Coordinates of C-alpha atoms in Angstrom, one line a residue:
M1 CA 0.0 0.1 0.0
A2 CA 1.0 3.8 -0.4
R3 CA 2.6 6.2 2.0
I4 CA 0.4 9.4 2.1
L5 CA 0.9 12.6 3.8
T6 CA -2.1 14.4 5.0
L7 CA -1.8 18.2 6.2
T8 CA -4.5 19.5 8.5
L9 CA -3.7 23.1 9.1
N10 CA -6.5 23.7 11.4
P11 CA -7.3 20.5 13.4
A12 CA -10.3 20.5 15.6
L13 CA -11.9 18.8 18.7
D14 CA -15.2 17.9 17.5
L15 CA -18.0 17.6 20.0
T16 CA -21.0 16.1 18.5
V17 CA -24.3 16.6 20.1
S18 CA -27.1 14.2 18.9
L19 CA -30.6 15.7 19.0
E20 CA -34.0 14.8 17.8
T21 CA -34.9 18.3 16.4
L22 CA -32.8 21.5 17.0
R23 CA -35.1 24.3 18.4
P24 CA -33.1 27.6 18.2
G25 CA -33.6 29.8 21.2
A26 CA -35.0 27.1 23.5
V27 CA -33.7 24.5 25.9
N28 CA -32.7 21.5 23.9
R29 CA -31.9 18.1 25.4
S30 CA -29.5 16.0 23.8
L31 CA -29.8 12.2 22.9
G32 CA -26.0 11.7 23.3
L33 CA -22.5 13.3 23.0
S34 CA -19.5 12.3 21.5
S35 CA -15.8 13.7 21.2
H36 CA -13.2 13.3 18.5
A37 CA -10.0 14.7 17.6
A38 CA -10.4 15.6 14.1
G39 CA -10.1 17.9 11.0
K40 CA -10.6 17.1 7.5
G41 CA -7.0 15.9 6.8
L42 CA -7.1 13.5 10.0
N43 CA -10.7 12.3 9.1
V44 CA -9.1 11.4 5.5
A45 CA -6.1 9.9 7.2
Q46 CA -8.2 7.6 9.3
V47 CA -10.2 6.2 6.5
L48 CA -6.9 5.8 4.5
A49 CA -5.4 3.9 7.6
D50 CA -8.6 1.4 7.5
L51 CA -7.9 0.8 3.6
G52 CA -4.2 -0.3 4.6
H53 CA -2.2 2.8 3.9
K54 CA 0.8 4.1 6.0
V55 CA -0.1 7.8 6.8
T56 CA 1.9 10.7 7.9
V57 CA 0.0 13.4 9.6
S58 CA 1.1 17.2 9.6
G59 CA 0.0 20.7 10.2
F60 CA -0.4 23.0 13.1
L61 CA -1.3 21.6 16.6
G62 CA -1.9 23.8 19.6
T63 CA 0.1 22.6 22.8
A64 CA -2.4 23.5 25.4
N65 CA -4.9 20.6 24.0
A66 CA -2.5 18.2 22.0
A67 CA -3.2 15.2 24.3
P68 CA -6.5 13.9 22.5
F69 CA -4.6 14.4 19.1
E70 CA -1.5 12.6 20.3
L71 CA -3.7 9.5 21.3
L72 CA -5.2 9.4 18.1
F73 CA -2.0 9.2 16.3
D74 CA -0.7 6.6 18.7
R75 CA -3.9 4.5 18.3
R76 CA -3.9 5.0 14.5
G77 CA -0.1 4.4 14.0
F78 CA 0.3 7.6 12.1
I79 CA 3.7 9.2 11.8
D80 CA 3.3 12.7 13.6
A81 CA 4.9 15.6 11.8
F82 CA 2.6 18.3 13.3
V83 CA 4.2 21.6 14.0
R84 CA 3.3 22.5 17.7
V85 CA 2.0 26.2 18.3
P86 CA 1.1 28.2 21.4
G87 CA -2.5 27.9 22.4
E88 CA -5.3 25.3 21.7
S89 CA -6.5 23.6 18.8
R90 CA -10.0 24.9 18.0
S91 CA -13.1 22.9 19.3
N92 CA -16.1 22.6 17.0
I93 CA -19.5 21.9 18.1
K94 CA -21.9 19.7 15.5
L95 CA -25.3 19.6 16.4
A96 CA -26.6 16.5 14.7
E97 CA -30.6 16.3 14.1
R98 CA -32.3 12.7 13.8
D99 CA -33.1 13.8 10.1
G100 CA -29.4 14.1 9.3
R101 CA -29.3 18.0 9.4
V102 CA -26.0 19.1 11.0
T103 CA -25.3 22.7 12.4
D104 CA -21.7 23.6 12.8
L105 CA -20.2 25.9 15.3
N106 CA -16.7 26.2 14.3
G107 CA -14.1 27.9 16.4
P108 CA -11.2 29.9 14.8
G109 CA -8.1 28.0 15.8
P110 CA -4.8 29.3 17.4
Q111 CA -2.9 32.1 15.8
V112 CA 0.0 30.8 13.7
D113 CA 3.0 33.1 13.2
A114 CA 5.5 33.2 10.4
A115 CA 8.0 31.1 12.1
H116 CA 6.0 28.4 12.4
Q117 CA 4.6 28.5 8.9
A118 CA 8.3 28.3 7.9
Q119 CA 9.1 25.6 10.2
L120 CA 6.1 23.4 8.4
L121 CA 7.5 24.2 5.2
E122 CA 10.8 23.0 6.2
Q123 CA 9.7 19.8 7.9
V124 CA 7.3 19.1 4.8
E125 CA 10.2 19.5 2.5
Q126 CA 12.2 16.9 4.7
I127 CA 9.8 14.4 4.9
A128 CA 8.1 14.2 1.8
A129 CA 10.3 11.9 0.0
G130 CA 8.9 8.5 0.1
H131 CA 5.2 9.7 0.0
E132 CA 3.0 8.9 -3.0
A133 CA 0.5 11.7 -2.3
V134 CA -0.4 14.6 -0.4
V135 CA -3.7 15.6 0.8
V136 CA -4.3 19.2 2.2
A137 CA -7.7 19.5 3.6
G138 CA -9.7 21.9 5.9
S139 CA -9.6 25.4 6.8
L140 CA -7.0 27.9 7.5
P141 CA -6.1 29.1 11.2
P142 CA -5.8 32.6 12.0
G143 CA -2.3 33.9 10.7
V144 CA -2.1 31.7 7.5
E145 CA -2.7 34.4 4.7
L146 CA -3.9 33.1 1.3
D147 CA -0.5 34.1 -0.4
G148 CA 1.2 31.8 2.0
F149 CA -1.3 28.9 1.6
V150 CA -1.0 29.1 -2.2
A151 CA 2.9 29.1 -1.8
L152 CA 2.6 26.2 0.3
L153 CA 0.3 24.2 -2.3
R154 CA 2.9 25.2 -4.8
H155 CA 5.9 23.9 -3.0
L156 CA 4.2 20.5 -2.5
K157 CA 3.7 20.1 -6.3
A158 CA 7.2 21.2 -6.8
L159 CA 8.4 18.1 -4.5
G160 CA 6.7 16.1 -7.2
L161 CA 3.6 15.0 -5.1
P162 CA 0.2 14.5 -6.4
L163 CA -1.6 17.3 -4.8
V164 CA -5.1 16.6 -3.4
L165 CA -7.0 19.6 -2.3
D166 CA -10.2 19.8 -0.2
S167 CA -11.2 23.2 1.2
S168 CA -13.9 25.9 0.7
G169 CA -14.5 29.4 0.2
A170 CA -11.3 31.8 -0.2
A171 CA -9.0 28.9 0.6
L172 CA -10.4 26.6 -2.4
R173 CA -10.7 29.7 -4.6
A174 CA -7.0 30.7 -3.8
G175 CA -5.9 27.1 -3.9
L176 CA -7.2 26.5 -7.5
A177 CA -4.4 28.9 -8.7
A178 CA -1.9 25.9 -7.7
T179 CA -3.8 23.4 -10.1
P180 CA -4.4 20.6 -7.6
W181 CA -4.3 17.0 -9.1
L182 CA -7.6 16.5 -7.4
I183 CA -10.3 18.4 -5.8
K184 CA -13.5 17.2 -4.1
P185 CA -16.0 20.0 -3.7
N186 CA -19.6 19.9 -2.9
E187 CA -22.1 21.7 -5.0
E188 CA -22.1 24.8 -2.8
E189 CA -18.3 24.8 -2.6
L190 CA -17.6 24.3 -6.4
A191 CA -20.5 27.0 -7.3
D192 CA -18.7 29.6 -4.8
A193 CA -15.4 28.8 -6.3
C194 CA -16.4 29.0 -9.9
G195 CA -19.2 31.8 -9.8
V196 CA -22.0 29.4 -10.9
S197 CA -25.3 28.4 -9.5
P198 CA -25.4 25.5 -7.0
S199 CA -28.8 24.5 -8.1
S200 CA -27.9 24.1 -11.7
P201 CA -26.2 20.7 -12.6
E202 CA -25.3 22.0 -16.2
Q203 CA -23.6 25.1 -14.7
L204 CA -21.7 22.8 -12.3
R205 CA -20.8 20.3 -15.0
D206 CA -19.5 23.1 -16.9
A207 CA -17.5 24.7 -14.0
A208 CA -15.8 21.3 -13.4
L209 CA -14.9 20.9 -17.2
R210 CA -13.4 24.3 -17.2
L211 CA -11.3 23.3 -14.1
R212 CA -10.0 20.2 -16.0
E213 CA -9.2 22.3 -19.1
Q214 CA -7.1 24.4 -16.4
G215 CA -5.0 21.5 -15.5
V216 CA -7.1 20.0 -12.5
E217 CA -7.2 16.5 -13.6
H218 CA -9.8 14.9 -11.1
V219 CA -13.0 16.8 -10.1
L220 CA -15.0 14.7 -7.6
L221 CA -18.4 16.4 -7.0
S222 CA -20.1 15.3 -3.8
R223 CA -24.0 15.9 -4.3
G224 CA -24.9 14.4 -0.8
A225 CA -28.0 12.0 -1.1
A226 CA -28.0 12.9 -5.0
G227 CA -24.7 11.0 -5.3
V228 CA -21.2 11.7 -6.7
D229 CA -20.0 12.8 -10.0
W230 CA -16.4 12.4 -11.1
L231 CA -14.7 14.0 -14.1
G232 CA -11.2 12.8 -15.0
P233 CA -8.9 11.8 -17.7
Q234 CA -11.4 9.5 -20.0
I235 CA -13.5 9.4 -16.7
A236 CA -17.2 10.7 -16.6
L237 CA -19.2 8.8 -14.1
H238 CA -22.2 9.3 -11.9
A239 CA -22.6 7.1 -8.6
Q240 CA -25.9 6.9 -6.7
P241 CA -25.5 5.6 -3.3
P242 CA -28.3 3.3 -1.5
S243 CA -30.7 4.8 0.8
V244 CA -29.3 4.6 4.5
E245 CA -30.4 5.7 7.7
V246 CA -28.5 8.9 8.5
L247 CA -26.8 9.6 11.7
S248 CA -24.6 12.2 11.1
T249 CA -23.1 13.7 7.7
V250 CA -19.8 14.6 9.4
G251 CA -17.2 13.0 7.5
A252 CA -18.8 11.6 4.6
G253 CA -17.0 13.9 2.2
D254 CA -13.6 12.8 3.7
S255 CA -14.3 9.2 3.6
L256 CA -15.3 9.8 -0.3
L257 CA -12.0 11.5 -0.9
A258 CA -9.7 8.9 1.0
A259 CA -11.4 6.1 -0.7
T260 CA -11.2 7.7 -4.2
L261 CA -7.4 8.3 -3.6
H262 CA -7.1 4.7 -2.4
G263 CA -8.3 3.5 -5.7
L264 CA -6.2 5.9 -7.9
L265 CA -3.0 5.1 -6.0
S266 CA -4.0 1.2 -6.3
G267 CA -4.4 1.5 -10.1
W268 CA -8.2 0.4 -10.0
P269 CA -10.6 1.1 -12.6
A270 CA -12.5 4.3 -12.1
E271 CA -15.8 2.4 -11.9
R272 CA -14.5 0.2 -9.2
T273 CA -12.8 2.9 -7.5
L274 CA -16.1 5.3 -7.5
R275 CA -18.2 2.3 -6.3
L276 CA -16.1 1.7 -3.3
A277 CA -15.8 5.4 -2.6
T278 CA -19.4 5.9 -2.5
A279 CA -20.2 3.0 -0.3
V280 CA -17.6 4.5 2.2
A281 CA -19.3 7.7 2.1
A282 CA -22.5 6.1 2.6
Q283 CA -21.4 4.1 5.4
A284 CA -19.9 7.3 7.1
V285 CA -23.4 9.0 7.3
T286 CA -24.7 6.0 9.5
Q287 CA -22.0 6.5 12.2
L288 CA -20.5 9.0 14.5
G289 CA -16.6 8.9 14.3
F290 CA -14.4 8.3 11.5
G291 CA -13.2 5.1 9.9
I292 CA -14.4 1.9 8.4
H293 CA -15.7 -0.2 11.3
D294 CA -18.2 -2.7 9.8
R295 CA -16.8 -4.4 6.5
Q296 CA -19.8 -6.6 6.0
Q297 CA -21.9 -3.5 6.0
L298 CA -19.6 -1.9 3.4
A299 CA -19.9 -4.9 1.2
R300 CA -23.4 -4.6 1.3
L301 CA -23.5 -0.8 0.6
E302 CA -21.0 -1.4 -2.3
A303 CA -23.1 -4.0 -4.2
A304 CA -26.1 -1.6 -3.9
V305 CA -24.1 1.5 -5.4
S306 CA -25.2 2.4 -8.9
V307 CA -22.4 3.8 -11.5
V308 CA -23.4 5.0 -14.7
P309 CA -21.9 7.3 -17.4
A310 CA -22.4 10.9 -16.2

């Protein structure tokens, strides 16, 4: 299996609160609570580890609450290449309702100064050799400006690693200038990045094709319950997942990305890759936490995924 580097510049402690229905402005009683060391890159890393890959994790980690993250790294067998910074990594509160709707209350993260950003760049350069791909996922912490973020992405590309980018808003718009190898936006993120309507499948497809013409090899468009569209070299596929009982949508996109990367690095045909990735994402919404925990359920879901030309 491959060795993969994931960068989570703004990791988080995720507190997921399960609710029947959220009533804003009223007293709400939870059905349950769970806490996870998380962040998009770390979520991707956990699925990659379950698929058999060796993962190095990096980014910026607050020293004041590093312990839950370090426990995760140890339990998962990750190589820890995080740069420690003063302060606390952010906390995110996720209010997960019974119907699958999730309301996010995301913290900002610790301030990251120029010296620590230079340290990350130097550290990544030292450890990049021997990895087969790099995933940069999630938001930017305070102190990391867009110019510096794009410079980091371009530096990673210059090291010869296929660059996977999964972000949103200004970070995604800026990051596209580095021409990633693969991106995984949802409909709203792609629409925002390309200035099109999120409710128009035609405009979204045209936007994805324009990105491919600009050098992005793979555009993996996550459409929630409506499935996944994948446009790549000689690839134009749509996958429809089976209906499942949704517990939380947190981590579904990260799972989709990880399993797609697994198939690409394993040399699988596109249809096989997308079928597995869609099934892994479908399984993710049935659980709290990240990773592949039930192989028999995954096999049933994979068999029920429909893949057709897009």
